[in-house]
Coordinates of C-alpha atoms in Angstrom, one line a residue:
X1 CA -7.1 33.6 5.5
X2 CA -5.8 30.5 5.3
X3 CA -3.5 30.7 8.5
X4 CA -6.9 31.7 10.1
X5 CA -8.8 29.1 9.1
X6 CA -5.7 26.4 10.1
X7 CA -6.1 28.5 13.6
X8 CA -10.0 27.6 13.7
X9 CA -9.8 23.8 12.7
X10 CA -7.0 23.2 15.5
X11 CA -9.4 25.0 18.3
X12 CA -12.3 22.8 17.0
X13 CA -10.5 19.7 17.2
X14 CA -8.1 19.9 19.5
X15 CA -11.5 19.5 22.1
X16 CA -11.9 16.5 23.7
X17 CA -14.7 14.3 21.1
X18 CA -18.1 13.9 22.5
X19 CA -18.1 10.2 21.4
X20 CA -18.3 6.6 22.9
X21 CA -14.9 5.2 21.1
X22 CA -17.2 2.3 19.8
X23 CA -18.1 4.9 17.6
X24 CA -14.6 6.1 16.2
X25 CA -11.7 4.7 14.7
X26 CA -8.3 5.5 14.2
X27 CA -6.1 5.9 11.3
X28 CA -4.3 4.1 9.6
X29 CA -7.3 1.6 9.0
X30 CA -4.5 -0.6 6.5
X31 CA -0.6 -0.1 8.5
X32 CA 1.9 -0.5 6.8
X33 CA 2.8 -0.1 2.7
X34 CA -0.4 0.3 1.3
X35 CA 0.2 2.8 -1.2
X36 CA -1.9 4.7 -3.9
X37 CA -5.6 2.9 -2.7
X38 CA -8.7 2.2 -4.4
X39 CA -11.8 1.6 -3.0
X40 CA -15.1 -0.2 -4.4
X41 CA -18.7 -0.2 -2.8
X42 CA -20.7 -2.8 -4.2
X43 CA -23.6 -3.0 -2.0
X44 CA -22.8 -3.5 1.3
X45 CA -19.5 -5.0 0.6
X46 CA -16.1 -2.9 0.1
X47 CA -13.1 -4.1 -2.1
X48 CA -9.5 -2.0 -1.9
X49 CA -6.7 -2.7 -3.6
X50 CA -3.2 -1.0 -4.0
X51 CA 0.5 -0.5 -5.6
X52 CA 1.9 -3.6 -5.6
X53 CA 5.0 -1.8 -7.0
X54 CA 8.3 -4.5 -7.1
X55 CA 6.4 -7.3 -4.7
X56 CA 4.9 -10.8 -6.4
X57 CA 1.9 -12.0 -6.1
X58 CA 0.4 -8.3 -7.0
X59 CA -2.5 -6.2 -6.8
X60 CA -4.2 -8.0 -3.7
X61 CA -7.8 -7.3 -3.2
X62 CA -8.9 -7.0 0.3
X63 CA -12.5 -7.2 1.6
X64 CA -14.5 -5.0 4.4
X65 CA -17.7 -4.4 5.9
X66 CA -17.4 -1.7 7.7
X67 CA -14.5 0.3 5.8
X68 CA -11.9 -0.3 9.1
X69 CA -11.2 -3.9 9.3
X70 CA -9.9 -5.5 5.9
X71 CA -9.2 -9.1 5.1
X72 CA -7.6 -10.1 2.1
X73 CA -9.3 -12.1 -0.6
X74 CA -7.7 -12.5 -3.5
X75 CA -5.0 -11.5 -5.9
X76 CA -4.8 -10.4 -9.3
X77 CA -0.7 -10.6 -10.8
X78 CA 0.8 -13.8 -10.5
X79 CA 3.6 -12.8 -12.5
X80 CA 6.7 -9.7 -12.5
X81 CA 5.6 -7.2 -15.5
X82 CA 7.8 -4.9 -13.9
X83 CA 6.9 -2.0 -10.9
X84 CA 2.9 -2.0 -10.8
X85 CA 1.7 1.8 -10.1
X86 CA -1.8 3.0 -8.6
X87 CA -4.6 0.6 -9.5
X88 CA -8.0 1.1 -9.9
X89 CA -11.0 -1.1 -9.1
X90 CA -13.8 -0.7 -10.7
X91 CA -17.1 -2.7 -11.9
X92 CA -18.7 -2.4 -14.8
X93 CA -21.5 -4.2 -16.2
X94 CA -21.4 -7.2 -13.5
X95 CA -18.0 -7.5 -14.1
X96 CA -14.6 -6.4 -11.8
X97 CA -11.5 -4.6 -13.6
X98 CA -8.2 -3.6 -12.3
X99 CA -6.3 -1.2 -14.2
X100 CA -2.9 -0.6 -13.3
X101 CA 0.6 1.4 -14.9
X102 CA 3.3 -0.8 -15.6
X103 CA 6.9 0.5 -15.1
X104 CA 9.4 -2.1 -16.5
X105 CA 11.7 -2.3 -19.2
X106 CA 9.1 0.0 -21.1
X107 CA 5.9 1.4 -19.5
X108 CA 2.4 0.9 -20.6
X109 CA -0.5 0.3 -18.7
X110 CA -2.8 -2.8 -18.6
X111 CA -5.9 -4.8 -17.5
X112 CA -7.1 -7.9 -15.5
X113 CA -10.9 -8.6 -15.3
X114 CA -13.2 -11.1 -13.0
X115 CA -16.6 -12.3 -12.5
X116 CA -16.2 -11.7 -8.6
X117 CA -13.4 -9.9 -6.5
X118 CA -12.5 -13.1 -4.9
X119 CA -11.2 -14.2 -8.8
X120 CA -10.2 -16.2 -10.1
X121 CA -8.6 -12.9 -12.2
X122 CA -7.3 -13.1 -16.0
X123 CA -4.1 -12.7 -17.4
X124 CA -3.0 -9.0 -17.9
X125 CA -4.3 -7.8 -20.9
X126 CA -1.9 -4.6 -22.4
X127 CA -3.5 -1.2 -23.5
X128 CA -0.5 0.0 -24.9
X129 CA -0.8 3.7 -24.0
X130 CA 1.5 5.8 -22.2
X131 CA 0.8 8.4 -19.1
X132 CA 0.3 6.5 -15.6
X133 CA -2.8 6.6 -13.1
X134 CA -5.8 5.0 -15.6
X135 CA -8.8 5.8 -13.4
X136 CA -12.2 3.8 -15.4
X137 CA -15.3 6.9 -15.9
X138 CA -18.7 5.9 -18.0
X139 CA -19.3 9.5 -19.4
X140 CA -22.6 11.4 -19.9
X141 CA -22.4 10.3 -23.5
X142 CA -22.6 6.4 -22.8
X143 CA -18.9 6.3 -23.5
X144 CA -16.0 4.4 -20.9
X145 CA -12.9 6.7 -20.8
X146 CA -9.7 5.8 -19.0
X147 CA -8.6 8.8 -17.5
X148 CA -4.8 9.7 -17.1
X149 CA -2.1 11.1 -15.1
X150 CA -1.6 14.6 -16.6
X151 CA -5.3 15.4 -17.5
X152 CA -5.9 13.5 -20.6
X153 CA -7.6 10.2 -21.4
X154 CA -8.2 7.8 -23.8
X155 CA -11.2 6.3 -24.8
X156 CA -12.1 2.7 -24.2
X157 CA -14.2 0.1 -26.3
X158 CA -17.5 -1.5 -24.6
X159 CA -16.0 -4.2 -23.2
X160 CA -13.3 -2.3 -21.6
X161 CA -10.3 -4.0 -22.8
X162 CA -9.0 -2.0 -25.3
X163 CA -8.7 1.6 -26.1
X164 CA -9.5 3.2 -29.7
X165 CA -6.6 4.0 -31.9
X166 CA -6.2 8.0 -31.4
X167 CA -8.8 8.8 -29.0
X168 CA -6.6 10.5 -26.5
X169 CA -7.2 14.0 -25.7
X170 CA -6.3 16.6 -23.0
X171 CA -9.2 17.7 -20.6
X172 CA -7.8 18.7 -17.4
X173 CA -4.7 21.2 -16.1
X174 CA -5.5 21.1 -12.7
X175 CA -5.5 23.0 -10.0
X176 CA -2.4 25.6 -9.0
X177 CA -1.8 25.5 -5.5
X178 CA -0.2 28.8 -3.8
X179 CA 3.2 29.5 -5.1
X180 CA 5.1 29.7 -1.9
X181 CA 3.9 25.7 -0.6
X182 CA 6.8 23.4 -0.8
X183 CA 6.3 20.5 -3.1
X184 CA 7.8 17.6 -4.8
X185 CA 6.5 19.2 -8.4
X186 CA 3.2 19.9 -9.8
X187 CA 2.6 16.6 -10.7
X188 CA -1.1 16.1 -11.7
X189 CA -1.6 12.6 -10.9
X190 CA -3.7 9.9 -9.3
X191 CA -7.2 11.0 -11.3
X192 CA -10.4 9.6 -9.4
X193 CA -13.7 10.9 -11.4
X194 CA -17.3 10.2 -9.9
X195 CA -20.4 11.0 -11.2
X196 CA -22.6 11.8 -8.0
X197 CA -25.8 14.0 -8.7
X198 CA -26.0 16.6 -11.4
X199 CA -21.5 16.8 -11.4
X200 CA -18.5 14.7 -12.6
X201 CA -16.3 15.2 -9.8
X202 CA -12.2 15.2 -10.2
X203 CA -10.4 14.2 -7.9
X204 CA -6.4 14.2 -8.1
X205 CA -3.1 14.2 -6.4
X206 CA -0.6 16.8 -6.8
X207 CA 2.2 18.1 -5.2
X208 CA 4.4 14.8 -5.6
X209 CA 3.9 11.8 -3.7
X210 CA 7.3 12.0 -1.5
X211 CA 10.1 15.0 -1.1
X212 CA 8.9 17.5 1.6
X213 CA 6.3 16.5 4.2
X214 CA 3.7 19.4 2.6
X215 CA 4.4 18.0 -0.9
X216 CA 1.1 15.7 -1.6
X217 CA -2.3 16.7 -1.6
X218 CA -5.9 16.2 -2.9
X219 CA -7.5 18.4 -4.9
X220 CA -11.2 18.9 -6.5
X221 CA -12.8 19.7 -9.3
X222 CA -16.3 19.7 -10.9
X223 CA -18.0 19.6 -14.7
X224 CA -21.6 18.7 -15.5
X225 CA -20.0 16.8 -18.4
X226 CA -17.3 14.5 -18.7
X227 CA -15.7 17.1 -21.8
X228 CA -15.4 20.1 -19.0
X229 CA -15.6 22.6 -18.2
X230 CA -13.3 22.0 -15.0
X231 CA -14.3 24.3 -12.2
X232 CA -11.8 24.0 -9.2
X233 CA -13.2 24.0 -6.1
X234 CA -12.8 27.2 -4.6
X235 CA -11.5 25.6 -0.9
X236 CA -8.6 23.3 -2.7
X237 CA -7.2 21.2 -1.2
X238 CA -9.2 18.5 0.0
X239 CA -7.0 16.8 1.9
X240 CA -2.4 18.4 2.5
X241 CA -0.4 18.0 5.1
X242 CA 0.6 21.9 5.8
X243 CA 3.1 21.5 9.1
X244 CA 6.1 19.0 9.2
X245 CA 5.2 18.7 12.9
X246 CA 1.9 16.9 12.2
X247 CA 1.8 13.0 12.3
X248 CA 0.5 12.4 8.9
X249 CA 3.1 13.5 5.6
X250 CA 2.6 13.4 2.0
X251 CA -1.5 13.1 1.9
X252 CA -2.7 12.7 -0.9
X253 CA -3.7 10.3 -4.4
X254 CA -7.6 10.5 -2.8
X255 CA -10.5 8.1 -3.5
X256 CA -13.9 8.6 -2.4
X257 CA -16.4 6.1 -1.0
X258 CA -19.7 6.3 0.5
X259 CA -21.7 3.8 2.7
X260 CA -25.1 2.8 2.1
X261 CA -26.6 5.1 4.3
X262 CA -25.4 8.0 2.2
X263 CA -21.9 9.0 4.5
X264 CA -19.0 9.7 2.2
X265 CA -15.4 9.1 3.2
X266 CA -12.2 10.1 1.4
X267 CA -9.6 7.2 1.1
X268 CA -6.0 7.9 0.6
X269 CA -2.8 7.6 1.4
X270 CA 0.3 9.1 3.4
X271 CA 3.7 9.1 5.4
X272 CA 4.3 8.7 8.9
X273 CA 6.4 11.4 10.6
X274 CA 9.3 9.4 11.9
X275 CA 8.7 6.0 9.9
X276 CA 9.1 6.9 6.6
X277 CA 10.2 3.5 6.0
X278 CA 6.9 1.8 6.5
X279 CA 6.0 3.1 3.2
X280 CA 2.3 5.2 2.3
X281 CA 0.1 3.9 4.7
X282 CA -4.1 4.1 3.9
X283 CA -5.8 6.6 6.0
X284 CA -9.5 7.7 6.0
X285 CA -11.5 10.8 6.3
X286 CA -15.1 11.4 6.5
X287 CA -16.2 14.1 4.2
X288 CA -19.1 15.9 3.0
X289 CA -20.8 17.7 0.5
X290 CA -22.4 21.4 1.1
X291 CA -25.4 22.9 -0.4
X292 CA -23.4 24.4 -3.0
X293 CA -22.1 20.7 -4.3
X294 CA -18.6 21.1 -2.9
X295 CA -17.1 18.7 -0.8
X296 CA -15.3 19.7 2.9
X297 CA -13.6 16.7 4.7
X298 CA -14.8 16.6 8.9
X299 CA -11.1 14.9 9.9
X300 CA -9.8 17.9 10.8
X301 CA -6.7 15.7 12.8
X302 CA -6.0 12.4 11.1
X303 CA -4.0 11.4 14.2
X304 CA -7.4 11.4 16.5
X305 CA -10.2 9.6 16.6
X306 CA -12.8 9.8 13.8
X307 CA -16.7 8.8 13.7
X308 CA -16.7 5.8 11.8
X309 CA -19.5 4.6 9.7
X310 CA -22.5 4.1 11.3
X311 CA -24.8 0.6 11.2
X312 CA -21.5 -1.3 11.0
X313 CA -20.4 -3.2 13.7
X314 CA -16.6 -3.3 15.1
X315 CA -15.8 -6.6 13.1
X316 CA -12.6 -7.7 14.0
X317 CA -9.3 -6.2 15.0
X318 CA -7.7 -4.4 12.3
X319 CA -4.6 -7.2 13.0
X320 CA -6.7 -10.1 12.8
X321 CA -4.9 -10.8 9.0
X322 CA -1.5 -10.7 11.2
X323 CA -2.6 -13.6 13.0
X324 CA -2.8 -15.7 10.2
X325 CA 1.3 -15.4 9.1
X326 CA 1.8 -18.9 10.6
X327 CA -0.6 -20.6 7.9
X328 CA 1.9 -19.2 5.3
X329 CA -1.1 -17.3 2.6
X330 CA 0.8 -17.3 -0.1
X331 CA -0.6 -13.8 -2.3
X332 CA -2.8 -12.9 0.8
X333 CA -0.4 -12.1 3.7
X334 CA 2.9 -13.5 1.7
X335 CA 5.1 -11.9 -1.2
X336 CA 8.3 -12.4 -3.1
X337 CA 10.3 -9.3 -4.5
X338 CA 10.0 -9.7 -8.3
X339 CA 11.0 -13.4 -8.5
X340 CA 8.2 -15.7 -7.9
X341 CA 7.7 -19.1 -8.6
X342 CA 4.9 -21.1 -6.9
X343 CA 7.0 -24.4 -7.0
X344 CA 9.4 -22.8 -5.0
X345 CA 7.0 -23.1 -1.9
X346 CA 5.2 -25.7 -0.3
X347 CA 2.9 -25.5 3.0
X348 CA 1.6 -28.4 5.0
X349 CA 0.0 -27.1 8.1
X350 CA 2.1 -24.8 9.9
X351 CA 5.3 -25.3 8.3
X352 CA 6.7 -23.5 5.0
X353 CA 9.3 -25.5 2.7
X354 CA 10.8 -22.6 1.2
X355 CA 13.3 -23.7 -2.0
X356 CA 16.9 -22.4 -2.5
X357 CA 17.6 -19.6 -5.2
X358 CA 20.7 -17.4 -5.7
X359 CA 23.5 -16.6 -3.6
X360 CA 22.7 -14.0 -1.8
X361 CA 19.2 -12.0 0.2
X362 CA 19.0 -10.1 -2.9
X363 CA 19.0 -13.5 -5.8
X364 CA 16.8 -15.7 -3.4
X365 CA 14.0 -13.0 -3.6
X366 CA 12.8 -13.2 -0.1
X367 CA 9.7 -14.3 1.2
X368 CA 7.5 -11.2 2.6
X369 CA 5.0 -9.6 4.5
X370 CA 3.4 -6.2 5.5
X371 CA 3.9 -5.4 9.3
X372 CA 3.1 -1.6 9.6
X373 CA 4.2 -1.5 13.4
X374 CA 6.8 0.9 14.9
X375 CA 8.3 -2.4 17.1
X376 CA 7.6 -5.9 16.6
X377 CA 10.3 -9.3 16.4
X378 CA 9.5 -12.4 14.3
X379 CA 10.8 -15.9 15.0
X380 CA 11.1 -19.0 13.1
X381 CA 12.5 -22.6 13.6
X382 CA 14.2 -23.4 10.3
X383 CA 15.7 -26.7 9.1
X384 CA 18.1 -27.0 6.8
X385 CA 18.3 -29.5 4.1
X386 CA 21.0 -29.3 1.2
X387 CA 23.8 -26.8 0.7
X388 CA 22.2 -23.8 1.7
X389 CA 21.8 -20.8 3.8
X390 CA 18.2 -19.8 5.4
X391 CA 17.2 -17.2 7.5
X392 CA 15.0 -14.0 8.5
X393 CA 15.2 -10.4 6.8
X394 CA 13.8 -6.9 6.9
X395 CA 13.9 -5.9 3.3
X396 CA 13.8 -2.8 1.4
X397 CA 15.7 -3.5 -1.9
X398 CA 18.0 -5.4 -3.6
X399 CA 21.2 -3.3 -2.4
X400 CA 19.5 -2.3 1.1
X401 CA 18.6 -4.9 3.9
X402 CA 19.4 -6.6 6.5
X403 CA 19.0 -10.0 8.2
X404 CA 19.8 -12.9 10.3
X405 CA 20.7 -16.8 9.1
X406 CA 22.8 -19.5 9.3
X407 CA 24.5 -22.7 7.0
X408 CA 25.5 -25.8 8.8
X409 CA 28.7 -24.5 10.2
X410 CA 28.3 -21.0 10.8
X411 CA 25.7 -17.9 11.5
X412 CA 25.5 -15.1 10.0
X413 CA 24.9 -11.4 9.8
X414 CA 23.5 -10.1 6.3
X415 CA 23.7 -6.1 5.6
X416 CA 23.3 -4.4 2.3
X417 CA 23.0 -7.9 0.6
X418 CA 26.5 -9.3 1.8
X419 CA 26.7 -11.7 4.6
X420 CA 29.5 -12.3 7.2
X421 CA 30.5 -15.0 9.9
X422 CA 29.2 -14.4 13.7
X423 CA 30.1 -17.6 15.2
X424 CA 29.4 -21.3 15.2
X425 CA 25.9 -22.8 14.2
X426 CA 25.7 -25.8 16.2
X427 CA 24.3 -27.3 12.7
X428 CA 21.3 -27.6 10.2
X429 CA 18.8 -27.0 13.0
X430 CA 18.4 -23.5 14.7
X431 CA 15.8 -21.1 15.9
X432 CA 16.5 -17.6 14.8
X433 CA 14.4 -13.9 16.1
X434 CA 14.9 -10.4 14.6
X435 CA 13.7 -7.5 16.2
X436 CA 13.0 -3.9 14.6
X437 CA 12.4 -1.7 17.8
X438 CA 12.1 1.7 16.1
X439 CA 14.5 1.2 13.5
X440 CA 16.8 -0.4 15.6
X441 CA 17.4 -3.7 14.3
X442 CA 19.0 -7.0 16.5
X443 CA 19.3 -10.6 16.1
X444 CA 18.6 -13.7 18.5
X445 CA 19.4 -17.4 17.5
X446 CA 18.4 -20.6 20.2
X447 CA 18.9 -24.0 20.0
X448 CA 16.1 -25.4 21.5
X449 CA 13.8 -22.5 21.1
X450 CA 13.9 -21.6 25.0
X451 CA 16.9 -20.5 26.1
X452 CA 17.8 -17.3 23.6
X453 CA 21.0 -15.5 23.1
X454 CA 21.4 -12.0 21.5
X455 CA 23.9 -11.8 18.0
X456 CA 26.5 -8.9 19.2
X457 CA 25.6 -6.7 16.3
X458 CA 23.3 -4.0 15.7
X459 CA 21.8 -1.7 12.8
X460 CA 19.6 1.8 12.3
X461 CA 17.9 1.1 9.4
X462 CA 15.3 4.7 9.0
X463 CA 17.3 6.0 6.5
X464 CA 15.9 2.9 3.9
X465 CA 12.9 4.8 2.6
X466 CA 11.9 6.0 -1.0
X467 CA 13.3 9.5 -0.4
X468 CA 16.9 8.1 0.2
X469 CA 16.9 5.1 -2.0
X470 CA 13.8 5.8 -4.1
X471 CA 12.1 2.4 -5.7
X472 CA 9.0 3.4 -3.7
X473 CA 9.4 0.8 -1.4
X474 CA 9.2 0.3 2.3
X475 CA 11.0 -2.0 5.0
X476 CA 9.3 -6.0 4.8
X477 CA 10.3 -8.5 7.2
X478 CA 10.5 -11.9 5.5
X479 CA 12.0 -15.3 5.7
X480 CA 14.6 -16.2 2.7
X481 CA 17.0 -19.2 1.4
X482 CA 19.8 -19.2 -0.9
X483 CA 21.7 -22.1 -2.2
X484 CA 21.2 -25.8 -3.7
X485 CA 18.3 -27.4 -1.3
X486 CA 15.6 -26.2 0.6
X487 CA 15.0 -25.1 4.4
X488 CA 11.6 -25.6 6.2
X489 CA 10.3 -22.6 8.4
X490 CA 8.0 -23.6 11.2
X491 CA 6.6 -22.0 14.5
X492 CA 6.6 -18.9 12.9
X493 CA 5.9 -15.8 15.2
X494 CA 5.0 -12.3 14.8
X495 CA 4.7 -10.1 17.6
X496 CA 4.4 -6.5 18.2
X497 CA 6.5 -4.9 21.0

């Protein structure tokens, strides 16, 4: 049955759509590492945030009108607590709450709160409970419950801060998938719960969010009561990736959203075939509910175009925060990998003075940001002042990476977080270019900025993505210094190939 109705779908959609494209869109409506999202309608406005895993500032909060194009905000960490795992937004009594799982030197999970997504946000407050995924839910009985990975939840007090000593209980197994899919593991994860109508509505990853490309999926499940009981939804899964030939891998850890016209969307996230190392990127499905209270998703494809909300206009591109790297938005558009400091950084117009830490790509905690394109090449004039060593990176982790820079006497090439001599650097003033072209990485350096000349060396860098090296993390291209002093970055470029 299922292989039949797999048949039907690629039939139905495989037809060329009957739609102006001013009425579609196109996944990934956020490129790049946007893992685990959550979505918030409040009103007309949208906020989003995700896994902000190893990078600092953390949790960013990005804005739409239209569910397509997003524009970051504001940001809720300012600190490292350790790896930050699947959010969720919520609002509660005219109030905005982040909670978040904390993987560090012992994992707990934690709270921020604001009087508007645009923050200012507090400090994290620590709920002190185990599992991973909280997911905020006002129950039938006036009660807030945080529920949690595995099923079970905890109970939280009124204001939402804290959780009651002992509360937690087990309310959900889940649903089993066919025995002969290939997964990751069970893995009951990523809980979303809605009350729409007469139904609490469960919605929750499973199948792993990485290992095989059929591994993640989401699945549904309904109670007239927050205490159960839990009927599965006899068409399970929602959302799964069932060929390793399709675009789209690992779908799954689902949020749902509607618009104020009543259209319902699924949010989630997923691999790309063949660029693993951009991370889960956030893709979008419109769904719908049938007569019966169940809900069916319309994608059918994710790779093709999709009717996008209607009443919204097309806003801007879904690049238009790209073009905004030269101002240097720290939190926004800009990251460190767990060290950050904001008196490490200074910006006056368009140039960045970027401060000296460590001895190597890895100790200076490079300066980041989210690309999400299959080619692109960024460029920088950078000035060096002091005893140091500057230059540009594409970064996945502290032991893999790779990168371009240069001291006052030489250039050099960085790889796995140890650098080597290339040649001369004609001093403490040089314009340096990296280019990923589909994994593919190469270096240019200039000394004028005109006349450019290509670093003999080369590196394939696919194979640095969480199934290799785990950590979750995906390939950023930044900017970095290491050593006593500081370099200024200016005429910073990002371009797409």
């Amino acid at each position: 049955m299922r292989l039949i109705q797999l048949l039907l779908l690629s039939l139905l959609f495989s037809a060329p759509m009957a739609v102006n494209a001013q009425d579609t869109y196109t996944n990934p409506i956020l490129g790049g590492d946007f893992p685990d999202p959550t979505i918030l309608r409040d009103g007309k406005d949208y906020y989003l945030t995700n896994s902000a895993f190893d990078y600092v500032p953390g949790l960013v909060v990005y804005h739409s009108t239209d569910l397509i194009n997003w524009e970051p905000i504001s940001f809720a960490l300012k600190t490292y607590l350790g790896s930050i795992w699947a959010p969720d937004i919520k609002k509660h009594k005219g109030k905005y709450y982040i909670y978040f799982t904390v993987h560090g030197d012992r994992r707990t999970n934690c709270v921020v709160w604001a009087d508007s997504p645009y923050g200012p946000w507090s400090d994290p407050i620590d709920l002190n409970i185990g599992d991973i995924d909280p997911c905020f839910i006002e129950g039938n009985d006036g009660r807030c419950y945080l529920v949690m990975s595995g099923g079970n939840r905890w109970t939280l007090a009124d204001d939402g801060l804290s959780v009651l000593p002992d509360s937690k209980v087990h309310f959900y197994d889940g649903w089993q998938y066919p025995e002969e899919w290939i997964t990751e593991g069970f893995c009951l994860e990523g809980p979303k719960l809605y009350h729409i109508g007469e139904y609490y509505y469960y919605i929750s990853a499973e199948g792993g969010t990485a290992g095989p490309p059929t591994s993640h999926m989401v699945v549904v499940a309904r109670s007239k009561s927050i205490d159960g009981p839990w009927e599965n939804m006899p068409s399970n899964p929602l959302i799964h990736t069932y060929n390793n030939s399709d675009r789209w891998w690992s779908r799954g850890h689902g949020s749902l959203i509607d618009t104020p016209d009543g259209q319902w969307y699924c949010v989630y996230h997923a691999y790309e075939n063949g660029f693993y190392n951009l991370g889960r990127q956030t893709l979008m499905e419109p769904v719908h509910f049938t007569p019966d209270g169940w809900i069916i998703s319309d994608g059918g494809d994710a790779s093709q175009p999709l009717s996008r909300p209607s009443k919204t206009a097309n806003g801007d591109s879904k690049n238009s925060r790209l073009a905004k790297l030269p101002t240097f938005r720290i939190g926004l558009d800009w990251r460190f990998y767990k060290n950050y400091s904001a008196n490490r950084t200074k910006v006056e117009g368009n140039t960045l003075t970027l401060q000296g830490q460590g001895n190597s790509i890895s100790s200076s905690s490079p300066m980041m940001f989210i690309a999400g394109a299959h080619r692109y090449e960024i460029e920088a004039e950078i000035e060096l002042h002091g005893n140091v060593k500057a230059g540009l990176c594409l970064y996945y982790n502290a032991d893999y990476n790779v990168g371009t820079g240069f001291d006052s006497n030489k250039r050099y090439r960085y790889r796995r977080n140890k650098s080597n001599g290339v040649g001369q650097s004609a001093g403490n003033h040089l314009w340096l270019r990296l280019r990923n072209d589909a994994h593919v990485v190469t270096a240019y350096w200039s000394t004028d900025g005109k006349q450019w000349k290509r670093e003999t060396w080369g590196q394939e860098v696919s194979g640095f993505n969480h199934n290799t090296l785990y950590d979750f993390q995906s390939i950023l291209p930044g900017l970095f210094c290491e050593g006593d002093g500081y370099a200024t970055f200016s005429n910073f470029r990002y371009r797409e190939l």
